Tab-separated table of C-alpha atoms in Angstrom:
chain	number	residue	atom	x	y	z
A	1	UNK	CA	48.844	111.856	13.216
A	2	UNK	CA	49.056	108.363	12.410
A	3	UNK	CA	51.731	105.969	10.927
A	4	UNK	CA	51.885	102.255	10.559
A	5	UNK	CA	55.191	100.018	11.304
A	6	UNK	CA	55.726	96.142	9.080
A	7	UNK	CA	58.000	94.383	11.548
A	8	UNK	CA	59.994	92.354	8.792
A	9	UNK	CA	60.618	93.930	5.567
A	10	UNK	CA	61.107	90.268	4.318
A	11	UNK	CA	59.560	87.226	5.174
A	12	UNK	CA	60.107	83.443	3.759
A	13	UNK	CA	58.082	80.764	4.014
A	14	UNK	CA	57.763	77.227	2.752
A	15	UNK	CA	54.940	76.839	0.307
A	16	UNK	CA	52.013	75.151	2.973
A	17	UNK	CA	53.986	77.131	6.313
A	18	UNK	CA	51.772	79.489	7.851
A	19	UNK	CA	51.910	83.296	7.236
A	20	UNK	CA	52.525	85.691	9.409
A	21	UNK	CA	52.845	89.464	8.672
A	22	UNK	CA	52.976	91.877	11.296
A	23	UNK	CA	51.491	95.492	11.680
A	24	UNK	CA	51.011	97.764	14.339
A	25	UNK	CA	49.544	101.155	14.018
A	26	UNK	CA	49.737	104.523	16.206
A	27	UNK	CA	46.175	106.575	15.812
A	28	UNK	CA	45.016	109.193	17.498
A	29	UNK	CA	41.289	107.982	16.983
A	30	UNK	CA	39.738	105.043	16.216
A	31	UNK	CA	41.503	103.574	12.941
A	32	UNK	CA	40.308	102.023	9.853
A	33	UNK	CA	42.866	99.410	8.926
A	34	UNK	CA	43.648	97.706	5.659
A	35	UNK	CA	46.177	95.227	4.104
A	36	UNK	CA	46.689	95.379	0.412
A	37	UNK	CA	48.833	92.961	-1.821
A	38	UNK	CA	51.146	94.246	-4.846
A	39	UNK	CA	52.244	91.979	-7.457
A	40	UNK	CA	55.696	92.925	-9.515
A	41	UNK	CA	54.902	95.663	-11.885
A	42	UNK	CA	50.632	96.128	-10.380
A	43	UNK	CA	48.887	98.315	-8.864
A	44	UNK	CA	47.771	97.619	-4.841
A	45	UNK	CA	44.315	95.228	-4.565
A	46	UNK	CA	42.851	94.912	-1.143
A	47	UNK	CA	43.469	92.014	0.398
A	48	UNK	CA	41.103	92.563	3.963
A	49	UNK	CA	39.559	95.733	6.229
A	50	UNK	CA	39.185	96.491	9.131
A	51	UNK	CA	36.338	98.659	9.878
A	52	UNK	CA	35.190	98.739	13.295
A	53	UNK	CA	32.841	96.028	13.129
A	54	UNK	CA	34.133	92.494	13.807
A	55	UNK	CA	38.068	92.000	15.022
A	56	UNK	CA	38.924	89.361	12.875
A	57	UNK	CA	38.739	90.004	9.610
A	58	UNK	CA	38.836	87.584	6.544
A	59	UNK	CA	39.689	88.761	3.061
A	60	UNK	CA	40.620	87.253	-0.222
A	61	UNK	CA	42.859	84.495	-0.983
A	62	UNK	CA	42.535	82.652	2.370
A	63	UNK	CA	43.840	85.693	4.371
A	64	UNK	CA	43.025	87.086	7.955
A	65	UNK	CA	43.866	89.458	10.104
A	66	UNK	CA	42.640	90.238	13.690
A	67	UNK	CA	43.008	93.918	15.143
A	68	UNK	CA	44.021	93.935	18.706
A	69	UNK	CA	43.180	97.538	20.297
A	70	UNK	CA	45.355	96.346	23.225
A	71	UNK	CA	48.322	95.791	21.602
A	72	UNK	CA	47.692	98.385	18.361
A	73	UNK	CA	48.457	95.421	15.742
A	74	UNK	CA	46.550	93.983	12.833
A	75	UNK	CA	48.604	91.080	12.126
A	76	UNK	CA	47.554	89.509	8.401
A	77	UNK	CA	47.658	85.633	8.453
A	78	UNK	CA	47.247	82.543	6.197
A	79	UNK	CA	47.178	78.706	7.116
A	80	UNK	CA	49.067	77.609	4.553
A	81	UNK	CA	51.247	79.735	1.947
A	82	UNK	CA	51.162	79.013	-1.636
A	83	UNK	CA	53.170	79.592	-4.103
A	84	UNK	CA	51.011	82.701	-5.878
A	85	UNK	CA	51.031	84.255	-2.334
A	86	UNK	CA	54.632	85.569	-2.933
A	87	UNK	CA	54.605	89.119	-3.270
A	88	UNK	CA	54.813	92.516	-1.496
A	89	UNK	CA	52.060	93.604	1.129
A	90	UNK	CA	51.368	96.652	2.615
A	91	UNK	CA	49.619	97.709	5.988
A	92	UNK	CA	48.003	101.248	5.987
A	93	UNK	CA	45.562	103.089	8.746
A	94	UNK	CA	43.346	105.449	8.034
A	95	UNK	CA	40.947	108.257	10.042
A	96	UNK	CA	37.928	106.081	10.914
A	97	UNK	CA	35.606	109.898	10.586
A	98	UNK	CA	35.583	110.044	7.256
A	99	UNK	CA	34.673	113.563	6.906
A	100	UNK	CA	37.267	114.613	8.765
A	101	UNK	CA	40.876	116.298	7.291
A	102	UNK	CA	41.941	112.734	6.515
A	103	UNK	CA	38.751	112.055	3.187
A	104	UNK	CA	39.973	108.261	3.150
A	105	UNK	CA	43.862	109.255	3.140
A	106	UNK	CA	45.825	105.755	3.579
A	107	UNK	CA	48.942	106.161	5.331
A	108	UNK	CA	50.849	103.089	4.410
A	109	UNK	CA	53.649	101.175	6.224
A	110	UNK	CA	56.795	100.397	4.423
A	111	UNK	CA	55.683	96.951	2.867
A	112	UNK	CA	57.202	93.488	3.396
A	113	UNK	CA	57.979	91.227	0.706
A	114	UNK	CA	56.625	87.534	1.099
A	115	UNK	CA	58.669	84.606	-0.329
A	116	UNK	CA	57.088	81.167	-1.057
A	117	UNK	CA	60.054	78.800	-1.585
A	118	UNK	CA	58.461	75.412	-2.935
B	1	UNK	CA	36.401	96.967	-16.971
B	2	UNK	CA	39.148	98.503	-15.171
B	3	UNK	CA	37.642	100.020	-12.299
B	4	UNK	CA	40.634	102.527	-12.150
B	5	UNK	CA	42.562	103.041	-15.149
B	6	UNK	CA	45.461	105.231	-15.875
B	7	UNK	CA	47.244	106.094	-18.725
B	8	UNK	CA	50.413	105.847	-19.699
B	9	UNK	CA	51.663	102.882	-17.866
B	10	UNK	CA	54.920	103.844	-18.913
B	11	UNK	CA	56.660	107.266	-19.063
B	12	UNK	CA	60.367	107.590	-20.327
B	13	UNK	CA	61.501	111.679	-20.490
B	14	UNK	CA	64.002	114.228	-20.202
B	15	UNK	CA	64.787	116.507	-17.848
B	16	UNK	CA	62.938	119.850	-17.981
B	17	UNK	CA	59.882	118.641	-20.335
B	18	UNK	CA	56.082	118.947	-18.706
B	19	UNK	CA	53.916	115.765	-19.223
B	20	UNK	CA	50.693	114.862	-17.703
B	21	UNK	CA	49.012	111.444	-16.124
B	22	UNK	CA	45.378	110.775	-16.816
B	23	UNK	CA	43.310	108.657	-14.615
B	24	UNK	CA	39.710	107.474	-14.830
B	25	UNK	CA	36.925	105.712	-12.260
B	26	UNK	CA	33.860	103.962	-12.871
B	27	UNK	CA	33.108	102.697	-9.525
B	28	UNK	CA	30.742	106.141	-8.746
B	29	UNK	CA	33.426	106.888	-6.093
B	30	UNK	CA	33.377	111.356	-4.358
B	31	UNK	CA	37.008	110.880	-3.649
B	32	UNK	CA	39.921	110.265	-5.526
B	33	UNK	CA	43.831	110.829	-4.918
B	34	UNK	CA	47.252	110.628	-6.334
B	35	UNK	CA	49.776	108.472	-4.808
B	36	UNK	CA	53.891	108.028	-4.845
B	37	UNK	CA	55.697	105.324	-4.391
B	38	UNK	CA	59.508	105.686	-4.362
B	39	UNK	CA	62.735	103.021	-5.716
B	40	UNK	CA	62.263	101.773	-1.874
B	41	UNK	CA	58.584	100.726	-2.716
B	42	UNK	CA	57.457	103.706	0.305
B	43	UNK	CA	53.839	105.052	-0.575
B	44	UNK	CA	52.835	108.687	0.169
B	45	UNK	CA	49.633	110.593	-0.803
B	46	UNK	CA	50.389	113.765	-2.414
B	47	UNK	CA	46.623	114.965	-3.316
B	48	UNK	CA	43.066	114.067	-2.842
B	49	UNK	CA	39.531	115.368	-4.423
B	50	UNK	CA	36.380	114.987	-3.127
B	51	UNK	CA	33.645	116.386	-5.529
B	52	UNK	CA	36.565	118.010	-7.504
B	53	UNK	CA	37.514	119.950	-4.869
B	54	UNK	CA	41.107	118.972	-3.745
B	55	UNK	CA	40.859	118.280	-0.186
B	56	UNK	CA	44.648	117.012	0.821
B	57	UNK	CA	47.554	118.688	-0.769
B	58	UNK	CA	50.836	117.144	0.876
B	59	UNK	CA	53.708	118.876	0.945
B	60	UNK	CA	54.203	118.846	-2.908
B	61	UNK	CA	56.405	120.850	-5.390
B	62	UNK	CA	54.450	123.511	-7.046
B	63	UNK	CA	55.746	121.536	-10.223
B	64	UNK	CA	52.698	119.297	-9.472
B	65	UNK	CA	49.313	120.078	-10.828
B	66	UNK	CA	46.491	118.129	-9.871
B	67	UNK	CA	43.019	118.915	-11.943
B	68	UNK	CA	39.491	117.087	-11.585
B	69	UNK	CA	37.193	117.845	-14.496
B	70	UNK	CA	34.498	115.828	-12.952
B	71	UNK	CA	34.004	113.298	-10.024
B	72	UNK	CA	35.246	110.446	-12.310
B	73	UNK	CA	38.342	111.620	-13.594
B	74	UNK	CA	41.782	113.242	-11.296
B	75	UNK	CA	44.582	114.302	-13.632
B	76	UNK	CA	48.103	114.851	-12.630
B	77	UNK	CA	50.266	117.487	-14.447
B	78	UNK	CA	53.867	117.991	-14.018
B	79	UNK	CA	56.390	120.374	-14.427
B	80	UNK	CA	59.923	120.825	-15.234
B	81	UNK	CA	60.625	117.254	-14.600
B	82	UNK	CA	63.479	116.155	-12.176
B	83	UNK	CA	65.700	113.408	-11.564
B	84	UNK	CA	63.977	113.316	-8.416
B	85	UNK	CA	60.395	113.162	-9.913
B	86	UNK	CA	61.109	109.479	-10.810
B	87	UNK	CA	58.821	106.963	-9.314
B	88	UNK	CA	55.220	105.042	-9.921
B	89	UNK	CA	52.459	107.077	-9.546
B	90	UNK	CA	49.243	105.768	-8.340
B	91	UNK	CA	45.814	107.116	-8.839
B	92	UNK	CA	43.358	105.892	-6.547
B	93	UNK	CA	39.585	106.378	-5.628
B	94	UNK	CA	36.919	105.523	-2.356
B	95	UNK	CA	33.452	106.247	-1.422
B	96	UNK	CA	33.908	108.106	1.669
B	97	UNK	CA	30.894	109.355	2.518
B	98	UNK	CA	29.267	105.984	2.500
B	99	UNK	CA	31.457	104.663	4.971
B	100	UNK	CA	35.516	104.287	4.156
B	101	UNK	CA	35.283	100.440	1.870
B	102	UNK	CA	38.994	101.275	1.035
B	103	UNK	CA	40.497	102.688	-1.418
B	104	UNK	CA	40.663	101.138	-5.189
B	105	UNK	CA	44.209	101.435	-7.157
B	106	UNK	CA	44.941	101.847	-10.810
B	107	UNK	CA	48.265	100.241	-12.192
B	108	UNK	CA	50.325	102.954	-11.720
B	109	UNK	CA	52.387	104.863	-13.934
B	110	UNK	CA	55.753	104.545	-13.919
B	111	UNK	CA	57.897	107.515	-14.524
B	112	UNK	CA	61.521	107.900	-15.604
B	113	UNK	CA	63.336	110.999	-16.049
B	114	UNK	CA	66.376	111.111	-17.743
């Protein structure tokens, strides 16, 4: 079984404040880990991926995230926030074997909404 | 082009009526699902296909009625419609055999019973 915990359902920032969302995961095998960003009224785009290849991970829009096997977290990060950052992100963990029972099945933590004041 | 498109974005209907949820990909993706997302934002899977075959069926009412005519398309049929049933729905689709690239999401659908 797997499930993923967002520490924070809310976080504010200042608009140029670094962002920090936080994740950790609970897998019984080695996960593939994603964060994906969801604007008011969108569907979910992938923000970054974590695929068993390099640990820190760089995606769209300036955003990171590092997975730490240690401590079972893939924290997502940005520098400096900006204004169109503000929105709702989601970390989810998947099966890494994909033909396993899982086919690519994203299980998703409970999301945590990211305010930009200016 | 959308790479995932479903249709309607909006559904408004009573109690008791059957409707349906189409959804389309033209990414060449095996494997496609249906997801939920409840009033508190939460996001379950309810069903993947792979090849049309449904691979993951979660714990769903019997109300709901997934069908795949063909690799590219995953409809969603639903029955006797509940207060309950209200929520977005979100197709999605990956290429899982190739390696898991994550999973690409329509707009969603969002459903209100009445």
């Amino acid at each position: 079984a797997q499930s993923v915990t967002q520490l924070g359902s809310h976080v504010s920032v200042s608009e140029g404040a670094l962002v920090l969302l936080r994740c950790n995961y609970s897998s019984s095998v080695p996960p593939y880990l994603f964060w994906y960003v969801q604007y008011p009224n969108q569907g979910l785009q992938l923000l970054l991926k974590y695929t068993s290849a390099a640990t820190l991970v760089k995606g769209i829009n300036g955003f990171e995230a590092e997975f730490k096997k240690s401590e079972t977290s893939f924290h997502l990060t940005k520098p400096s926030a900006h204004m169109s950052d503000a929105a709702e992100y989601f970390c989810a963990v998947t099966n890494s074997n994909a033909g396993g029972t899982s086919y690519g099945k994203l299980t998703f933590g409970q999301g945590t909404i990211l305010t930009v004041h200016p | 082009d959308t790479a995932v498109s479903q249709t309607p974005k909006y559904l408004v209907t009573q109690m008791g009526n059957d409707k349906s949820i189409k959804c389309e990909q033209n990414l060449g993706h095996d494997t496609m699902y249906w997801y939920k997302q409840d009033s508190k934002k939460f996001l379950k899977i309810m069903f993947s296909y792979n090849n049309k075959e449904l691979i993951i069926n979660e714990t769903v009412p019997n109300r709901f009625s997934p069908k795949s005519p063909d690799k590219a398309h995953l409809n969603l049929h639903i029955n006797s419609l509940e207060l309950g049933d209200s929520a977005v729905y979100f197709c999605a689709s990956s290429q899982v055999r190739q390696g898991l690239a994550g999973a690409f999401f329509g707009q969603g659908t969002r459903l209100t019973v009445v």
